[in-house]
Coordinates of C-alpha atoms and ligand atoms in Angstrom, one line a residue:
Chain A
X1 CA -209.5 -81.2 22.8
X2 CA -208.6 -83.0 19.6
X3 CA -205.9 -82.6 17.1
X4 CA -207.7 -79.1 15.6
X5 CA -208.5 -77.5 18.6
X6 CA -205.4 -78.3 19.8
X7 CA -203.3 -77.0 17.0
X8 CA -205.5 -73.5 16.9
X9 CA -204.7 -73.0 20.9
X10 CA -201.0 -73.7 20.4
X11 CA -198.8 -71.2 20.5
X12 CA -198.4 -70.9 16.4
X13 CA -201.9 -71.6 16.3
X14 CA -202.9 -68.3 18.4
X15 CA -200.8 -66.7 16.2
X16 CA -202.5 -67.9 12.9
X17 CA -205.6 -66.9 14.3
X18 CA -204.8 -63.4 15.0
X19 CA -202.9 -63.0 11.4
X20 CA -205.9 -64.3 9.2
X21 CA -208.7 -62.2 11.2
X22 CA -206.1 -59.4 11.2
X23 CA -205.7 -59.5 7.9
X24 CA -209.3 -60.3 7.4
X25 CA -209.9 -56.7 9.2
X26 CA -207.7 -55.2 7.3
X27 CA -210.0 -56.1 4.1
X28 CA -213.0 -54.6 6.3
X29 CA -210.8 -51.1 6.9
X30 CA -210.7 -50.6 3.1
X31 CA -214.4 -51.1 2.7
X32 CA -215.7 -48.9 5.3
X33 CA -213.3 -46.4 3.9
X34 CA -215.0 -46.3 0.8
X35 CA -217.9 -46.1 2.6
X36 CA -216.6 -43.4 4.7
X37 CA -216.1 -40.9 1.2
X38 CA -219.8 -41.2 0.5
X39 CA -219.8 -38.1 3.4
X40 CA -217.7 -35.7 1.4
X41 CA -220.0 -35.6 -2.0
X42 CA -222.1 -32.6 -1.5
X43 CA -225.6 -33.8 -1.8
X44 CA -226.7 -33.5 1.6
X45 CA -226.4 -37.5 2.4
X46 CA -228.2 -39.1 -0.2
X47 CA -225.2 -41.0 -1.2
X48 CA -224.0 -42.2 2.6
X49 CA -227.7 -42.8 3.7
X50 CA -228.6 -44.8 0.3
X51 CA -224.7 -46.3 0.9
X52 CA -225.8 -46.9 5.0
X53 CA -229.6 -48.1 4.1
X54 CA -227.7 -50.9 1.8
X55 CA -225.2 -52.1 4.0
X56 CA -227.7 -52.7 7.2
X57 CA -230.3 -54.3 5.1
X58 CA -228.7 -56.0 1.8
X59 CA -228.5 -60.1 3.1
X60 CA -225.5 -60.6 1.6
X61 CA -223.7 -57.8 3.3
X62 CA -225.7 -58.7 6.7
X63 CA -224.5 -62.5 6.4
X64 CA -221.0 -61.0 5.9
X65 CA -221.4 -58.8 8.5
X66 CA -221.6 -61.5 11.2
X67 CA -218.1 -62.9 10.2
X68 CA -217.0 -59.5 10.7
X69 CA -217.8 -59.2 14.5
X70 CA -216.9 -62.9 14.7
X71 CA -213.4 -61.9 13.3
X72 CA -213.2 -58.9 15.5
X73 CA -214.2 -60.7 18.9
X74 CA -212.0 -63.6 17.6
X75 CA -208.8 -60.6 16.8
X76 CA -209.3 -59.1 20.6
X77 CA -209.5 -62.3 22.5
X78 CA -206.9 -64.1 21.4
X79 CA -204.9 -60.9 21.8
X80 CA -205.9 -60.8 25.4
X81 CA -204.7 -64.1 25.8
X82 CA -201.6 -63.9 24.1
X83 CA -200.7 -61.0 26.2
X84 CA -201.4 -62.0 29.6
X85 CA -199.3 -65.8 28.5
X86 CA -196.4 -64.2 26.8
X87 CA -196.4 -61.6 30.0
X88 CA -196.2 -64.7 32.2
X89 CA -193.2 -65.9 30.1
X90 CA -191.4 -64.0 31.8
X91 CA -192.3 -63.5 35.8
X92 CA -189.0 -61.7 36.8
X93 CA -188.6 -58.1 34.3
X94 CA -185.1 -56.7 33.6
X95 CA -184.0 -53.9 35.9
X96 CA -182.9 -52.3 33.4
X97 CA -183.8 -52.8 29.5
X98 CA -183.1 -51.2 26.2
X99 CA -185.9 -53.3 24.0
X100 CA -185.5 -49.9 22.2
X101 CA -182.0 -50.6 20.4
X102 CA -183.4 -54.2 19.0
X103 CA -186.9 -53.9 18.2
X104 CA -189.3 -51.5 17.1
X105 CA -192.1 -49.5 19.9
X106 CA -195.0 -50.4 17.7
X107 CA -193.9 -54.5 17.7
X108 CA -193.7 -53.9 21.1
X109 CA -196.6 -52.1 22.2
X110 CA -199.6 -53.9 20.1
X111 CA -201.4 -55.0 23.2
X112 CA -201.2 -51.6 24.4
X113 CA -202.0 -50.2 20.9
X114 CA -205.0 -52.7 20.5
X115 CA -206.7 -51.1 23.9
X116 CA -206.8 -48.0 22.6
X117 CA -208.3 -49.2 19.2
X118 CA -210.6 -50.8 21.0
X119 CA -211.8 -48.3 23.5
X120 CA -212.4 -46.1 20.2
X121 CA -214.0 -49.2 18.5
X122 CA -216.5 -49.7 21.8
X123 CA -217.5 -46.0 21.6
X124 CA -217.8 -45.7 17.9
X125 CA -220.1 -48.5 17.4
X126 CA -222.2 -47.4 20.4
X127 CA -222.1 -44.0 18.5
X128 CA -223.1 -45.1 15.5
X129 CA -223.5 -48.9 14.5
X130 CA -225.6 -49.2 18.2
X131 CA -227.9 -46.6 17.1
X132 CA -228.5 -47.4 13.7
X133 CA -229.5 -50.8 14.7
X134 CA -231.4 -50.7 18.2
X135 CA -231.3 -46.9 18.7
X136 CA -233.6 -43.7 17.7
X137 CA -232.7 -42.4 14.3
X138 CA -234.3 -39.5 12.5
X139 CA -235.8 -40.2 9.5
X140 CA -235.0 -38.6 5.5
X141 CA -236.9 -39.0 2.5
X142 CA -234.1 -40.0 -0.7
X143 CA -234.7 -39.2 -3.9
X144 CA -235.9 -42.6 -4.9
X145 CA -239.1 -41.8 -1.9
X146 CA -237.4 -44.6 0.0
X147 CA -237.8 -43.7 3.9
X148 CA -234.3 -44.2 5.3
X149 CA -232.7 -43.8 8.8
X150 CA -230.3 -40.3 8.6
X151 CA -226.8 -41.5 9.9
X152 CA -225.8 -38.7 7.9
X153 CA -227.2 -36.0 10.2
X154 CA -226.0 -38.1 13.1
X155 CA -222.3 -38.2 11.8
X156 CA -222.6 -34.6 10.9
X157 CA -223.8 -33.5 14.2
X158 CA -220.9 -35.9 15.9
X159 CA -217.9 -34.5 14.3
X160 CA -219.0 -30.5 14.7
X161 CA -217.9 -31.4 18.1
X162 CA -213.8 -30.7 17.9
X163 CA -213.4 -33.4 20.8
X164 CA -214.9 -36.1 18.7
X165 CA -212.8 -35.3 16.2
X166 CA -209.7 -35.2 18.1
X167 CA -210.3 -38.4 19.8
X168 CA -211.1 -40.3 16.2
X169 CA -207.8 -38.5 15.0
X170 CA -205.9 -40.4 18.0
X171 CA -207.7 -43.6 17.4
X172 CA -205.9 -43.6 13.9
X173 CA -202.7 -42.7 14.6
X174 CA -202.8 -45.9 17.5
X175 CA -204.1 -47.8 14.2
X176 CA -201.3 -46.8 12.0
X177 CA -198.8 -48.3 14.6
X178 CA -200.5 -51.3 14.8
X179 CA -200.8 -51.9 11.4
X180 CA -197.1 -50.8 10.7
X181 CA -196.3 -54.3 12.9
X182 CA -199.3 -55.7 12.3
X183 CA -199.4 -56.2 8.7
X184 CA -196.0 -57.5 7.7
X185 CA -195.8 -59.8 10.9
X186 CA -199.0 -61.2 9.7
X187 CA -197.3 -62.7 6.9
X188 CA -194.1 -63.8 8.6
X189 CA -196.4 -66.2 11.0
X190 CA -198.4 -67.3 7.9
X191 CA -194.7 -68.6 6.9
X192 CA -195.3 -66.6 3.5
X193 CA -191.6 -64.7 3.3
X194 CA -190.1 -65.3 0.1
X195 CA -186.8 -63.3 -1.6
X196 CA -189.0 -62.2 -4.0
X197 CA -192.4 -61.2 -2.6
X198 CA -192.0 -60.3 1.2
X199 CA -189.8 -56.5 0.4
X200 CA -192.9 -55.8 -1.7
X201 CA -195.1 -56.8 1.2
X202 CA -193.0 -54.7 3.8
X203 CA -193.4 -51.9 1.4
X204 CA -197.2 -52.8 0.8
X205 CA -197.9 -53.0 4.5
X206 CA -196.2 -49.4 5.5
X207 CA -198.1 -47.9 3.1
X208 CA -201.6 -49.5 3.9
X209 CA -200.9 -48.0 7.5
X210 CA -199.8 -45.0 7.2
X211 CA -202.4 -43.9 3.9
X212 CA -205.7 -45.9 5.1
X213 CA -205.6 -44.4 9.0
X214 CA -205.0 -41.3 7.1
X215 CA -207.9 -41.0 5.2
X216 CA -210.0 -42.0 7.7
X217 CA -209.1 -39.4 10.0
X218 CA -209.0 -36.4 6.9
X219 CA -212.9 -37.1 6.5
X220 CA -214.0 -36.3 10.0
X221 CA -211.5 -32.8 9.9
X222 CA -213.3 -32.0 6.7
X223 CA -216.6 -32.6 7.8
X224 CA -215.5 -30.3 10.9
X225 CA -214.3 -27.5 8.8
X226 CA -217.3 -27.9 6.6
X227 CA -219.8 -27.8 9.9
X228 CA -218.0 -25.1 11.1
X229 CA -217.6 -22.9 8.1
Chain B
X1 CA -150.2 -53.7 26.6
X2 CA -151.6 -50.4 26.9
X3 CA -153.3 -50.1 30.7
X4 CA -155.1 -47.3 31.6
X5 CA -156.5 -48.7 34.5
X6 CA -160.3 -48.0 34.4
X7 CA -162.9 -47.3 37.3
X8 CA -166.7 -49.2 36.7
X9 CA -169.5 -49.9 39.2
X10 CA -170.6 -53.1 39.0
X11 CA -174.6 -53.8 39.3
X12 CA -175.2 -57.1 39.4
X13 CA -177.9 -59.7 40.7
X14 CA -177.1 -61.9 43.3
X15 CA -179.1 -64.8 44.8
X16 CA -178.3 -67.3 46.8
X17 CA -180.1 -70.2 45.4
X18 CA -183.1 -71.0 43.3
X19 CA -185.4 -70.3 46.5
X20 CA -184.1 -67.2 48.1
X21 CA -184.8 -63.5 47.0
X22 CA -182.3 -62.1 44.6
X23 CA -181.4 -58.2 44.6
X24 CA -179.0 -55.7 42.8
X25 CA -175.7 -55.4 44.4
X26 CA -173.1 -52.7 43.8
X27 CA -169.7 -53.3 43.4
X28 CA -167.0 -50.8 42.7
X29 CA -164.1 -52.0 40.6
X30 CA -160.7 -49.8 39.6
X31 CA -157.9 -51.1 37.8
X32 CA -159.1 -52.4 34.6
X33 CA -158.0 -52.7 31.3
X34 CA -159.9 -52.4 28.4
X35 CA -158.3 -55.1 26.6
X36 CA -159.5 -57.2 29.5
X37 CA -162.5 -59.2 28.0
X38 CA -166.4 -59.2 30.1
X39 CA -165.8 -62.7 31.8
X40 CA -162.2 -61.6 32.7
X41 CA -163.3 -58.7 34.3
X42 CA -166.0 -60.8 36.3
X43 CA -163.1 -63.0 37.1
X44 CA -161.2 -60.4 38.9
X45 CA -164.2 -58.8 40.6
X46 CA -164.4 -62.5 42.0
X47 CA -161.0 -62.7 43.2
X48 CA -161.6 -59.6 45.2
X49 CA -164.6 -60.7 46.7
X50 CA -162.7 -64.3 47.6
X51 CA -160.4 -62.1 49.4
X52 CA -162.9 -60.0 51.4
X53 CA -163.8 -63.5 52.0
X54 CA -167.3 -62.9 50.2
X55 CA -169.7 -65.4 48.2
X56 CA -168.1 -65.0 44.4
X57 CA -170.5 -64.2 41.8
X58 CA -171.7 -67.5 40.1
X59 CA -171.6 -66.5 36.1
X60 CA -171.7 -69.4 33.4
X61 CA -169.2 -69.7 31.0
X62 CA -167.1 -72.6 29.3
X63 CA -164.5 -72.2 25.7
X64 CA -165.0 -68.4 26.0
X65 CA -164.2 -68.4 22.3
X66 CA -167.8 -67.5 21.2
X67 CA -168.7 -71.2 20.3
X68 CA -170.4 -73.2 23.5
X69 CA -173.2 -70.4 23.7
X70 CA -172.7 -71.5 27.8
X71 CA -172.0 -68.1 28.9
X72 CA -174.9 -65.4 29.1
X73 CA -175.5 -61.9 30.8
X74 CA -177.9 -59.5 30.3
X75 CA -175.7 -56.8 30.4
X76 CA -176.5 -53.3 30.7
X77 CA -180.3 -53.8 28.7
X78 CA -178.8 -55.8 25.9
X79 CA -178.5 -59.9 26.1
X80 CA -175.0 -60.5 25.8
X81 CA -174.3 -56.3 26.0
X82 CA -174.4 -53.8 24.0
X83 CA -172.4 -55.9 20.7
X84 CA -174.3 -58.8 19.1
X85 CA -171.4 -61.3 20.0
X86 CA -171.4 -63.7 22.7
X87 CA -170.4 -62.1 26.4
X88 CA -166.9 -64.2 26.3
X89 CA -165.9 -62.1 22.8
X90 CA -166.9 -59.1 24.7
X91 CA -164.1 -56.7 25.9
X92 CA -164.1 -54.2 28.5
X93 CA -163.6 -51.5 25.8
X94 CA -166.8 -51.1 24.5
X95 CA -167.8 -49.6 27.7
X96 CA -166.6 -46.3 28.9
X97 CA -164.4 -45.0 32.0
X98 CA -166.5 -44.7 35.1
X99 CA -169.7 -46.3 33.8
X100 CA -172.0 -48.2 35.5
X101 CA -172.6 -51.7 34.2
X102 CA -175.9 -53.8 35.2
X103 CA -175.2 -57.2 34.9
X104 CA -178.6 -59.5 34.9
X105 CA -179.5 -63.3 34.7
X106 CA -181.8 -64.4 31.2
X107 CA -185.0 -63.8 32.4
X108 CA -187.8 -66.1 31.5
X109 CA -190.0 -68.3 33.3
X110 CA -188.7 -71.2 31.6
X111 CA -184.7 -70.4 32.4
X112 CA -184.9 -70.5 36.4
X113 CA -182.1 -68.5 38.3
X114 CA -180.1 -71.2 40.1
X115 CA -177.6 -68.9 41.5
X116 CA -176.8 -65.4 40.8
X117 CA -176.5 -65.1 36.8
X118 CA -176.7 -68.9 36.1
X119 CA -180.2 -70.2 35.1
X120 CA -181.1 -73.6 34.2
X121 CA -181.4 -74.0 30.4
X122 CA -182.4 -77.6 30.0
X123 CA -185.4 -76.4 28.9
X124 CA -183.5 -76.0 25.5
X125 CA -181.8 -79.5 25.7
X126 CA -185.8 -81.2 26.2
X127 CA -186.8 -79.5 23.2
X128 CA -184.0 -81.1 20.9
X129 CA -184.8 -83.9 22.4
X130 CA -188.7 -84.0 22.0
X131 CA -187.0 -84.1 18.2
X132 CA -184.1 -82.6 17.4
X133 CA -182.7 -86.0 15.8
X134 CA -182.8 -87.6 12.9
X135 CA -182.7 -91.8 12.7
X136 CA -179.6 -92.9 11.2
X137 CA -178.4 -96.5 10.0
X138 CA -175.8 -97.5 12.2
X139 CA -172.5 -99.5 10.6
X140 CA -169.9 -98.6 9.0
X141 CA -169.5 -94.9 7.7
X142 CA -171.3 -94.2 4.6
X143 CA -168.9 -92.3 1.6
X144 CA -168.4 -88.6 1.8
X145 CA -171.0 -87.0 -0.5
X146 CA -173.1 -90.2 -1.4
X147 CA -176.2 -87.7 -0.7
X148 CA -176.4 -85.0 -3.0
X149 CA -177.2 -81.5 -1.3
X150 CA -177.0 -78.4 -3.5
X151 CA -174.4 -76.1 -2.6
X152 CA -177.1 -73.1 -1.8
X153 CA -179.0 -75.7 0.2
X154 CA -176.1 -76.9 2.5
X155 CA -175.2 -73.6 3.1
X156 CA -178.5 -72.8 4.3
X157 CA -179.1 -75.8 6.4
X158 CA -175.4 -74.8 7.8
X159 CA -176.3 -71.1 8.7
X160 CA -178.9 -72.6 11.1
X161 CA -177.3 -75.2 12.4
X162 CA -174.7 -72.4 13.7
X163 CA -177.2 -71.4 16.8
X164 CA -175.0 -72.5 19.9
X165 CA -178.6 -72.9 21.8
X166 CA -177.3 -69.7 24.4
X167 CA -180.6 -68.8 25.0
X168 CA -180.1 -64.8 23.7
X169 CA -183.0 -65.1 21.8
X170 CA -185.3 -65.9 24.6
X171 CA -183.5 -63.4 26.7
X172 CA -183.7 -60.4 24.2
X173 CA -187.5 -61.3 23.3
X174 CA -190.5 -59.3 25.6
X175 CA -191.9 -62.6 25.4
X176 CA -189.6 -65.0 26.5
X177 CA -190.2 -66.6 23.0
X178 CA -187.6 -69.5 22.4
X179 CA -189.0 -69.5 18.3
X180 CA -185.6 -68.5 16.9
X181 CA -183.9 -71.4 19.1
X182 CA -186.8 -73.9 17.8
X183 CA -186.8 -72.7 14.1
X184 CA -183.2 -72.9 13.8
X185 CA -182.9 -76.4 15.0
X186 CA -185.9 -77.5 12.9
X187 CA -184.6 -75.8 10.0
X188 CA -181.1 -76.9 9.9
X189 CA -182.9 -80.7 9.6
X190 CA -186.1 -79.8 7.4
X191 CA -183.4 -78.4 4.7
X192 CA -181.3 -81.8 4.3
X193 CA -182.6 -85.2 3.1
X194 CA -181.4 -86.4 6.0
X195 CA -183.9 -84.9 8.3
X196 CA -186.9 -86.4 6.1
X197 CA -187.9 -89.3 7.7
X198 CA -188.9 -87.3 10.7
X199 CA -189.8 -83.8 9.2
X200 CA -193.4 -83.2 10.7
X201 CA -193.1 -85.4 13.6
X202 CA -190.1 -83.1 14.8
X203 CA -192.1 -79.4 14.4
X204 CA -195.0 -81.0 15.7
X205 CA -193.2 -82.2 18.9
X206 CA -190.8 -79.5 19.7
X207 CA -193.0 -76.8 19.3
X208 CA -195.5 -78.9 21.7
X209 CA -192.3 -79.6 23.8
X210 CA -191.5 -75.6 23.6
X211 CA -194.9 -75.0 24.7
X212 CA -195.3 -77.1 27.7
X213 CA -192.1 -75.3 28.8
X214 CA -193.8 -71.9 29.1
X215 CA -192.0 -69.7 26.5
X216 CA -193.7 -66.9 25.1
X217 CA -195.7 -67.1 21.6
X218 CA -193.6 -65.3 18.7
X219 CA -194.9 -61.8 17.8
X220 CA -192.4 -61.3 14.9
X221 CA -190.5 -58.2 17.0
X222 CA -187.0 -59.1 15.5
X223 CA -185.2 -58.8 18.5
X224 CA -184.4 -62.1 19.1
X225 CA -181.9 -62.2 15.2
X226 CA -181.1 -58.4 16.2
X227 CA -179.4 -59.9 19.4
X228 CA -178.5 -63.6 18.2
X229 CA -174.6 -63.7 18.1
X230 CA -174.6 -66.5 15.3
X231 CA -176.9 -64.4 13.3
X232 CA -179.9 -66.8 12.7
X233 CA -182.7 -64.8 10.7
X234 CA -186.4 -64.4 11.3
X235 CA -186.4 -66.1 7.4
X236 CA -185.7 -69.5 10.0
X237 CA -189.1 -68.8 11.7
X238 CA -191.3 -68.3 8.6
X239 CA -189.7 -71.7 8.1
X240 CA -191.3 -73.2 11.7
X241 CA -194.4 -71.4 11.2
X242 CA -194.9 -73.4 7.8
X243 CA -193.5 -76.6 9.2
X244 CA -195.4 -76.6 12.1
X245 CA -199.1 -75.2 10.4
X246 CA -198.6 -78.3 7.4
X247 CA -197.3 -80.7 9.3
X248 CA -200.4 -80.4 11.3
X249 CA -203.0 -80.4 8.7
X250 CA -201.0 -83.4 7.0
X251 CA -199.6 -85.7 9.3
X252 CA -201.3 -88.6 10.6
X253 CA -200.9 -88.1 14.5
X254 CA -203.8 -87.3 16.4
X255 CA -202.7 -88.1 19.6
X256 CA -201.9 -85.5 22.4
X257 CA -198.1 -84.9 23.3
X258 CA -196.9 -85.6 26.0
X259 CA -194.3 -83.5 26.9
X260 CA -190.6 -84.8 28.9
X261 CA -190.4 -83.6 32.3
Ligands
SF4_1 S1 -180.9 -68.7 17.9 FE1 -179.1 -67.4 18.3 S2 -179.6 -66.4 20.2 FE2 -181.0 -68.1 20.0 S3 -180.0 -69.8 21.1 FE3 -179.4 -70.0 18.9 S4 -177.5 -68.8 18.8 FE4 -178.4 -68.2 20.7
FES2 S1 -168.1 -69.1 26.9 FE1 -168.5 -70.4 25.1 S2 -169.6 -69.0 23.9 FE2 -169.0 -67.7 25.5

């Protein structure tokens, strides 16, 4: 290993790498969500299948794409890691503990909070992203004449189905905790607290997790409600 | 002195040695006051265990005025119990009539039991010295204030240099992180001119040293400062992080550390 490899796998190092692709994924949350919205304008998809159709295909988005599962594989490896060291840290537990009266469940609990993120993350790309790219889609004509793939039907069709909903609904509230921690303690191991700046950035980063999971997990109720009129 | 003479039950680990098995062993204690301070109370359970002709329980301490950091305890969940001061400025009345107390060692990998509720913290002492120094010229002593330090500066460099290297931190942290420890100690030298000379060298090498030892990796949970009984804040490991991450892009060492055994 030389200096740069070495420096990444130190402890600090592990640490940078999961701030900057966390952050990095927090960036990605924002877009999809925007994305996302497309499903509630009432024109039977054309906006979400012209919105889908450009962000499969478009090469800038594509190239952009691939840093994205980069940052994502990166994010969940060197979480596994730093779990299983920091468990060995300490090979003996406490009979009995009360973590609970000095440090928060969510800082506590990301490993655990990351599963479930990723369990959801595994099934909703093999749900959607896995069919859209290798799978069989149905086919709709947009108004342009353009012959795209219909993700909207396919979304539509998912979340009639009260269990898909509920499940999405779960996976956001496990990403609301993360990102309670997540966020501001990205910061703190980038070294950037300041008098000035860092209460804004607390403030900033409990807002960011508790209004983005939010949203996400309004659209698939409305599109149940909607389905289910 | 008031004495109402109160009735605990004593959990507490015991093990023989750094080999052997440890276990919880219950000991019922009457008579004590609550103006009695933690280590005094320990001390009397000892007597009567010396008496029964039983193994006392091995517990560090040394000023037992809150300044050494020597003596430890996880005490009922909390390093240091349930107040954020040291376990020798601990008194027997924060804990109420009949309750039962658990008394543990520091656990982390790093910390080894060496009997009962004593662990070896050397770890700490090979950290400061992987570079915890700064080179001085030797001679005769230089004049009071020749180096300027602003006020707000000194003050600063002072409120780390408080940490009495007790090892709470680690203790209190799910990860058996020593970062508090190590940013306070790099801190407390990266603030003054005098710890210049050595600046990236030193967060380069203990945090390699810290490392090799086998303490966790930080993930910013606060418990360590919620539990620290010289209040050092989590500002001191922003401070590390930014050391450690420049010093490394900047300094001129490429070699691999070696850490001290
Ligand atoms: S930082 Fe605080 S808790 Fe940790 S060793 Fe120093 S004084 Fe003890
Ligand atoms: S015995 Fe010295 S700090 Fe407690």
């Amino acid at each position: 290993m030389n200096w740069f490899t070495r420096t990444l796998t130190s402890s600090i190092g592990r640490k940078l790498v999961m701030s900057l692709t966390g952050l990095f994924l927090c960036s990605f949350l924002v877009v999809h969500l925007i994305g996302n919205f497309q499903l509630l304008k009432t024109d039977s998809g054309e906006a979400f299948n012209a919105y889908a159709k450009f962000m499969t295909t478009f090469p800038l988005i594509k190239f952009i794409s691939y840093g994205l599962y980069a940052g994502i594989l990166l994010h969940i490896i060197q979480g596994i890691l730093l779990t299983l060291e920091n468990g060995k840290a300490r090979p003996v537990a406490y009979a009995y503990s009360k973590a609970g009266d000095t440090s928060s469940w969510a800082s506590r609990n990301m490993g655990l909070l990351g599963t479930v993120i990723f369990l959801f993350l595994a099934g909703h790309m093999t749900q959607f992203w896995g069919r859209m790219h290798f799978g069989e889609m149905p086919m709709v004509n947009l108004a342009n004449g353009d012959s795209v793939k219909d993700l909207y039907k396919i979304t539509m069709e998912a979340f009639a189905q009260p269990i898909m909903v509920a499940l999405y609904v779960l996976a956001m509230v496990a990403l609301a905790f993360h990102l309670l921690h997540g966020f501001k303690s990205a910061f703190q191991t980038l070294g950037l607290t300041h008098k000035k700046y860092t209460p804004t950035i607390e403030t900033l980063g409990y807002v960011f997790a508790i209004v983005i999971p939010a949203a996400f997990a309004v659209i698939p109720i409305l599109v149940f409600l909607m389905t289910n009129k | 002195m008031e004495h109402t003479g109160r009735s605990y039950t004593i959990k507490v680990w015991r093990q023989k040695n750094a080999q052997a098995q440890g276990s919880i062993q219950t000991y019922p204690l009457k008579d004590i006051s609550p103006d009695m301070s933690f280590l005094e109370m320990l001390d009397i359970l000892n007597e009567q265990l010396l008496q029964k002709g039983e193994d006392p329980i091995a517990f560090d301490h040394d000023c037992r005025e809150g300044i050494c950091g020597m003596c430890s305890l996880f005490i009922n969940g909390r390093a240091h119990g349930p107040l954020t001061t040291t376990t020798c400025q601990l008194h027997m009345r924060s804990f109420e009539n009949n309750e039962t107390i658990f008394i543990e060692p520091w656990r982390a990998k790093p910390f080894p039991v060496i009997k009962d509720l004593v662990v070896d913290r050397t770890a700490f002492d090979r950290i400061i010295q992987a570079g915890g120094y700064v080179t001085v010229r030797t001679g005769s002593a230089p004049d009071a204030n020749e180096i300027l330090i602003p006020k707000a500066i000194a003050d600063e460099a002072m409120d780390a240099a408080s940490c009495i290297g007790c090892g709470a931190c680690v203790a209190a942290c799910k990860n058996a992180s020593a970062m508090l420890f190590v940013s306070a100690k790099v801190s407390q030298l990266a603030l003054l001119p005098q710890g210049q000379s050595e600046r990236k060298q030193r967060a380069e090498r203990m945090v390699a040293q810290m490392d090799a030892e086998g303490f966790g990796a930080c993930t910013n949970t606060g418990a360590c400062a919620a539990e620290c009984p010289k209040q050092i804040s989590l500002v001191n490991i922003a401070r590390l992080n930014r050391e450690y991450l420049s010093a490394k892009i900047s300094s001129d060492n490429v070699e691999e550390y070696v850490p001290i055994k």
